[in-house]
mmCIF file with all atom_site columns, C-alpha atoms in Angstrom:
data_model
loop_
_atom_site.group_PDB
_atom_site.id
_atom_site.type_symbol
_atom_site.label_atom_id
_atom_site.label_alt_id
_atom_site.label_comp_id
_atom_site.label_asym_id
_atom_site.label_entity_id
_atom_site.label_seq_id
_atom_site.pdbx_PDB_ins_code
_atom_site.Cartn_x
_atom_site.Cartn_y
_atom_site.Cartn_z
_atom_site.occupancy
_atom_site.B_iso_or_equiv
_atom_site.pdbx_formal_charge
_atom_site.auth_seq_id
_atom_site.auth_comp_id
_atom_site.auth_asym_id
_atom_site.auth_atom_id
_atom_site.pdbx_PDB_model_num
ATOM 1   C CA . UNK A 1 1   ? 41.138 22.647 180.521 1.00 86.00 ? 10  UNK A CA 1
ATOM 2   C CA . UNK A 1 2   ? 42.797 24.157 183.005 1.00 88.00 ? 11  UNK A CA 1
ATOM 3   C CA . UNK A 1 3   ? 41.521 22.759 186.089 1.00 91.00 ? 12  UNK A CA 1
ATOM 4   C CA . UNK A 1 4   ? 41.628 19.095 184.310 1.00 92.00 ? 13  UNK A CA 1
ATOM 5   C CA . UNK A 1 5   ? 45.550 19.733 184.234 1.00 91.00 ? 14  UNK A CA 1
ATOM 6   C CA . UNK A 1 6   ? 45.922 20.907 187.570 1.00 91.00 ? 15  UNK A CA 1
ATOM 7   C CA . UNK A 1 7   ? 43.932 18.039 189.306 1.00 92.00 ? 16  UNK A CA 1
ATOM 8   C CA . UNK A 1 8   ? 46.042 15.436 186.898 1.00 92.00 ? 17  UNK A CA 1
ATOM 9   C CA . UNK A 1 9   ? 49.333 17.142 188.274 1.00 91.00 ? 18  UNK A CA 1
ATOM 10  C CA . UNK A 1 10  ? 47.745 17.105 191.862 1.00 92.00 ? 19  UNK A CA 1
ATOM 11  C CA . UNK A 1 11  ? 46.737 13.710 191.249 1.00 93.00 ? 20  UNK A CA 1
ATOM 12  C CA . UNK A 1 12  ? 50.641 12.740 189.998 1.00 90.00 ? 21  UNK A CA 1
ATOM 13  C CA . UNK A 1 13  ? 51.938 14.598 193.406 1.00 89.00 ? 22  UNK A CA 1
ATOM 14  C CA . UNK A 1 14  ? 49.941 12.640 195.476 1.00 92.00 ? 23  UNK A CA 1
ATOM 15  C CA . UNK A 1 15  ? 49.525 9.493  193.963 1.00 92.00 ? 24  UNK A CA 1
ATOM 16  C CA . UNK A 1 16  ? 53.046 8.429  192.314 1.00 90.00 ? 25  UNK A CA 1
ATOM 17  C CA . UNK A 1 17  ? 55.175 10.834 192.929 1.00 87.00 ? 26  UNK A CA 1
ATOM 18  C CA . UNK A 1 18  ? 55.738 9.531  195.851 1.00 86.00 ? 27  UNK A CA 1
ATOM 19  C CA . UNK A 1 19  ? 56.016 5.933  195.109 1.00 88.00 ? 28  UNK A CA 1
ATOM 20  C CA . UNK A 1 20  ? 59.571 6.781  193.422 1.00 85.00 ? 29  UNK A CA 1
ATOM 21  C CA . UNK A 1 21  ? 63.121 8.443  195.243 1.00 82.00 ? 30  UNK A CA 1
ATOM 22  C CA . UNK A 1 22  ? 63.424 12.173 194.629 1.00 78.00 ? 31  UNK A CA 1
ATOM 23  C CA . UNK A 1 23  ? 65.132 12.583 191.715 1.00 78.00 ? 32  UNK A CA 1
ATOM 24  C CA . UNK A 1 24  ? 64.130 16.242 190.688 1.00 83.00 ? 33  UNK A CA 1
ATOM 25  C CA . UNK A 1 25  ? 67.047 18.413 189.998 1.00 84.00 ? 34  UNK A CA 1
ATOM 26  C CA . UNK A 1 26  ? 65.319 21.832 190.330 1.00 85.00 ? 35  UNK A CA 1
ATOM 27  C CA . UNK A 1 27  ? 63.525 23.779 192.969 1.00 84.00 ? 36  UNK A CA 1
ATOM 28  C CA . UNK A 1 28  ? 60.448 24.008 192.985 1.00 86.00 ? 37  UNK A CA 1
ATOM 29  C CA . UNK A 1 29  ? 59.858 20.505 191.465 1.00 88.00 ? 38  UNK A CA 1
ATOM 30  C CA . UNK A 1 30  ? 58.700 20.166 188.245 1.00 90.00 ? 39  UNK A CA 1
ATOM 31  C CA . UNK A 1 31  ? 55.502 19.053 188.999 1.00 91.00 ? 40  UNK A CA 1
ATOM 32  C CA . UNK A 1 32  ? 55.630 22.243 191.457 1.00 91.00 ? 41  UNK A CA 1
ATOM 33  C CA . UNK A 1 33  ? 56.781 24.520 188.162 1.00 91.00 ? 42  UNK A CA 1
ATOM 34  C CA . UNK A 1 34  ? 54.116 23.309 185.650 1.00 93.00 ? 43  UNK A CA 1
ATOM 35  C CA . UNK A 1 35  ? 51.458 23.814 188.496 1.00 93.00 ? 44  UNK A CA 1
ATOM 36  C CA . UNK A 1 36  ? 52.852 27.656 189.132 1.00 92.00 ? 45  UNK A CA 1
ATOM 37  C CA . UNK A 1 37  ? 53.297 28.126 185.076 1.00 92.00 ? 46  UNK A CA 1
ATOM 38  C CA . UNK A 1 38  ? 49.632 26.679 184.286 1.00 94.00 ? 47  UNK A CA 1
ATOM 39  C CA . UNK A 1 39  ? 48.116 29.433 186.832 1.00 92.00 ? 48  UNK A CA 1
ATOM 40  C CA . UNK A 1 40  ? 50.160 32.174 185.965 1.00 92.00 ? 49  UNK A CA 1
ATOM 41  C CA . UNK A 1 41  ? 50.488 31.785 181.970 1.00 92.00 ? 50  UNK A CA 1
ATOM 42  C CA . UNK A 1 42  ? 47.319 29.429 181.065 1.00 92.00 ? 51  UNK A CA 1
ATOM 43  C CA . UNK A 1 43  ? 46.918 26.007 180.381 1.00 93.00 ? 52  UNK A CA 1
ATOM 44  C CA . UNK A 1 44  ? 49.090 26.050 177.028 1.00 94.00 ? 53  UNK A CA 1
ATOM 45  C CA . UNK A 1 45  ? 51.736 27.991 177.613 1.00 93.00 ? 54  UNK A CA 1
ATOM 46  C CA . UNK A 1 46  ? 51.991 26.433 180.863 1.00 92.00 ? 55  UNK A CA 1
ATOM 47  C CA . UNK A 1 47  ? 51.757 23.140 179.460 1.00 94.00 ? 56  UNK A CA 1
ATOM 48  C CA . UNK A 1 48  ? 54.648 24.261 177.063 1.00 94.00 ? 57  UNK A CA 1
ATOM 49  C CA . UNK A 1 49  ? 56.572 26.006 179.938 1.00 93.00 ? 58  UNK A CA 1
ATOM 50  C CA . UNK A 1 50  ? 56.364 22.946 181.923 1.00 92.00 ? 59  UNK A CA 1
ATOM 51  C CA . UNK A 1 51  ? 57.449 20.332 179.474 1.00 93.00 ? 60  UNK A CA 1
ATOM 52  C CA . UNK A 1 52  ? 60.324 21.936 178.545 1.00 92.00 ? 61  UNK A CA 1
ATOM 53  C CA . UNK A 1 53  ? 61.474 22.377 182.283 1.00 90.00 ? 62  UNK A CA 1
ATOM 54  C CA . UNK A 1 54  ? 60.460 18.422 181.877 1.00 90.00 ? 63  UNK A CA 1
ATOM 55  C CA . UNK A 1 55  ? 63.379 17.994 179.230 1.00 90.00 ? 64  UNK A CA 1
ATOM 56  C CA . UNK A 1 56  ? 66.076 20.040 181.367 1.00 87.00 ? 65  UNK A CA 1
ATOM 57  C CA . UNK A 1 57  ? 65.861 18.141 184.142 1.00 86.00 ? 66  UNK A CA 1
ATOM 58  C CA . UNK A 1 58  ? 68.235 15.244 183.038 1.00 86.00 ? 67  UNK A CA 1
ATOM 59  C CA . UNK A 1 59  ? 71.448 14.131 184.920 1.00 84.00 ? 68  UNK A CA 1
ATOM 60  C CA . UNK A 1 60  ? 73.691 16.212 182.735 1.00 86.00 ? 69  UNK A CA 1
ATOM 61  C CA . UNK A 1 61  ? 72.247 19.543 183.974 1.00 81.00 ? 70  UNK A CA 1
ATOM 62  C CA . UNK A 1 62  ? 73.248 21.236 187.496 1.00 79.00 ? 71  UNK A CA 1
ATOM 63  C CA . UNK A 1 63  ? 69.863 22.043 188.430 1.00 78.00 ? 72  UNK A CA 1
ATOM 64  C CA . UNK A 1 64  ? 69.455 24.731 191.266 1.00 79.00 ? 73  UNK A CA 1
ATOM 65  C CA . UNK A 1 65  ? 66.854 27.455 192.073 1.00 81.00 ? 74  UNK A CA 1
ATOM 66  C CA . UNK A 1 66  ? 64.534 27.869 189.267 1.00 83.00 ? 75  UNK A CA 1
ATOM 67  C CA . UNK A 1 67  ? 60.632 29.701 189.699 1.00 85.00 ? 76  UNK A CA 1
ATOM 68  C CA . UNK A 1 68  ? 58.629 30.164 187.156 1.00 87.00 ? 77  UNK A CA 1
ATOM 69  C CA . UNK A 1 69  ? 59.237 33.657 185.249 1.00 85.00 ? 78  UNK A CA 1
ATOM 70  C CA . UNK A 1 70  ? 56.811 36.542 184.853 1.00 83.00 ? 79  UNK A CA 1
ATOM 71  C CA . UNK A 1 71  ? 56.887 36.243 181.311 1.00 84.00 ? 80  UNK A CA 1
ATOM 72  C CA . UNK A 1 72  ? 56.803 32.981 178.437 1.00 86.00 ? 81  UNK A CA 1
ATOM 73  C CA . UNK A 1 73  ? 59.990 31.244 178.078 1.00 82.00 ? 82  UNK A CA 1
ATOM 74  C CA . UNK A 1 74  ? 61.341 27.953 177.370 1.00 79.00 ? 83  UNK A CA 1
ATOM 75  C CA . UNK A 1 75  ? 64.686 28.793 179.369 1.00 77.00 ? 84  UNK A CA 1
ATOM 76  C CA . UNK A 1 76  ? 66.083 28.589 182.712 1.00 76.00 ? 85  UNK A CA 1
ATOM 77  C CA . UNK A 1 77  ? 64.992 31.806 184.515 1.00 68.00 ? 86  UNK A CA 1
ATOM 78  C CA . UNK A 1 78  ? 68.417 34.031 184.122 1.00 61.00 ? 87  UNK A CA 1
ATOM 79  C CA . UNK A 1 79  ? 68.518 35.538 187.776 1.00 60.00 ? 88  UNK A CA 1
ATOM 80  C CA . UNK A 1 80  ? 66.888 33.465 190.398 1.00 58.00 ? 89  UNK A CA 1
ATOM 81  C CA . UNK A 1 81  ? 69.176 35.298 193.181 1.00 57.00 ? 90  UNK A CA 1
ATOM 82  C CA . UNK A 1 82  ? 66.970 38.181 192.433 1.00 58.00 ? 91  UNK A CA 1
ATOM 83  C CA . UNK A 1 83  ? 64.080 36.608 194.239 1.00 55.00 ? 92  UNK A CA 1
ATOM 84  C CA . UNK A 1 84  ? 63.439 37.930 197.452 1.00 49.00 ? 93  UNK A CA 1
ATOM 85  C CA . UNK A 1 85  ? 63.497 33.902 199.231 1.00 53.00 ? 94  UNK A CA 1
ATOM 86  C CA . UNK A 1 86  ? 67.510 35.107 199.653 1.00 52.00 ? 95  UNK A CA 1
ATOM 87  C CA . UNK A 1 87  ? 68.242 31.361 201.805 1.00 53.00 ? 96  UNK A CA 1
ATOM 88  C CA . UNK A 1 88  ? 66.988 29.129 199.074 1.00 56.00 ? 97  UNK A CA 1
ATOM 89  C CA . UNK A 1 89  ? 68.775 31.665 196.337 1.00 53.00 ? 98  UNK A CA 1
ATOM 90  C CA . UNK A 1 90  ? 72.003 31.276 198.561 1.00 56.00 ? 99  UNK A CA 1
ATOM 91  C CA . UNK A 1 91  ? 71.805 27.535 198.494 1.00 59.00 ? 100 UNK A CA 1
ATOM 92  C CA . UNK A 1 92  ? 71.969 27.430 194.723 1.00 58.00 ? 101 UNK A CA 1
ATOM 93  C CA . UNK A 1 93  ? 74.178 30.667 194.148 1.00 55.00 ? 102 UNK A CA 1
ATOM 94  C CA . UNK A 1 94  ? 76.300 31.605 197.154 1.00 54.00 ? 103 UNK A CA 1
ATOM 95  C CA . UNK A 1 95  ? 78.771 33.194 194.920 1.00 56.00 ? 104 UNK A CA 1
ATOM 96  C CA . UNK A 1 96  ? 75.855 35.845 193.622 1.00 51.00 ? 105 UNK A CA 1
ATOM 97  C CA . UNK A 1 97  ? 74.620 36.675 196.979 1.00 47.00 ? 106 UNK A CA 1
ATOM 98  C CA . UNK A 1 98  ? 75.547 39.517 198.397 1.00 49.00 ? 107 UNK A CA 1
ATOM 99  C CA . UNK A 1 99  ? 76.026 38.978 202.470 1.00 47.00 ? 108 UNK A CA 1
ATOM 100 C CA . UNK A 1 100 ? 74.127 41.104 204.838 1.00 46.00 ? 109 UNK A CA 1
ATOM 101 C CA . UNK A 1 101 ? 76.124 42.318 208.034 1.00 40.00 ? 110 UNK A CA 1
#
């Protein structure tokens, strides 16, 4: 099951995603967040995980730096400056980032 859902969202990534403008309001992408949940929490949770990221990516959201957490939840991950990829943390949250001298 779980390589049937990783080849569809391969499949969507190459094959219509992009026939259409960018209009993901997250980093990684979606399609990019249900890959990373599928592998690292299975193909339901996952599935569940990435559907719900799905749903809060909608025009009345900010959007920002969001990876995929080491546990299940249907929530934005709470501290994404924590990550060590500091640049693309600082893009989202330069307020939260301390600055290195």
């Amino acid at each position: 099951m779980r390589r049937i859902l990783i080849g569809l969202i391969h499949g969507y990534q190459r094959y219509i995603s992009p026939l259409s403008r960018p209009h993901c309001r997250y980093y990684p992408t979606c399609s990019s967040y249900m890959l990373g949940a599928i592998e690292q929490h299975g193909a339901f949770l996952g599935m569940i995980m990435g559907i719900a990221r799905i749903l809060r990516c909608n025009p009345f959201v900010r959007g920002g730096f969001d990876p995929v957490p080491d546990w299940f939840t249907l929530r934005r991950h709470p501290h994404p400056e924590l990550f060590e990829d500091e640049i693309i943390a600082a893009k989202f949250h330069p307020d939260r980032i301390s600055k290195k001298e």
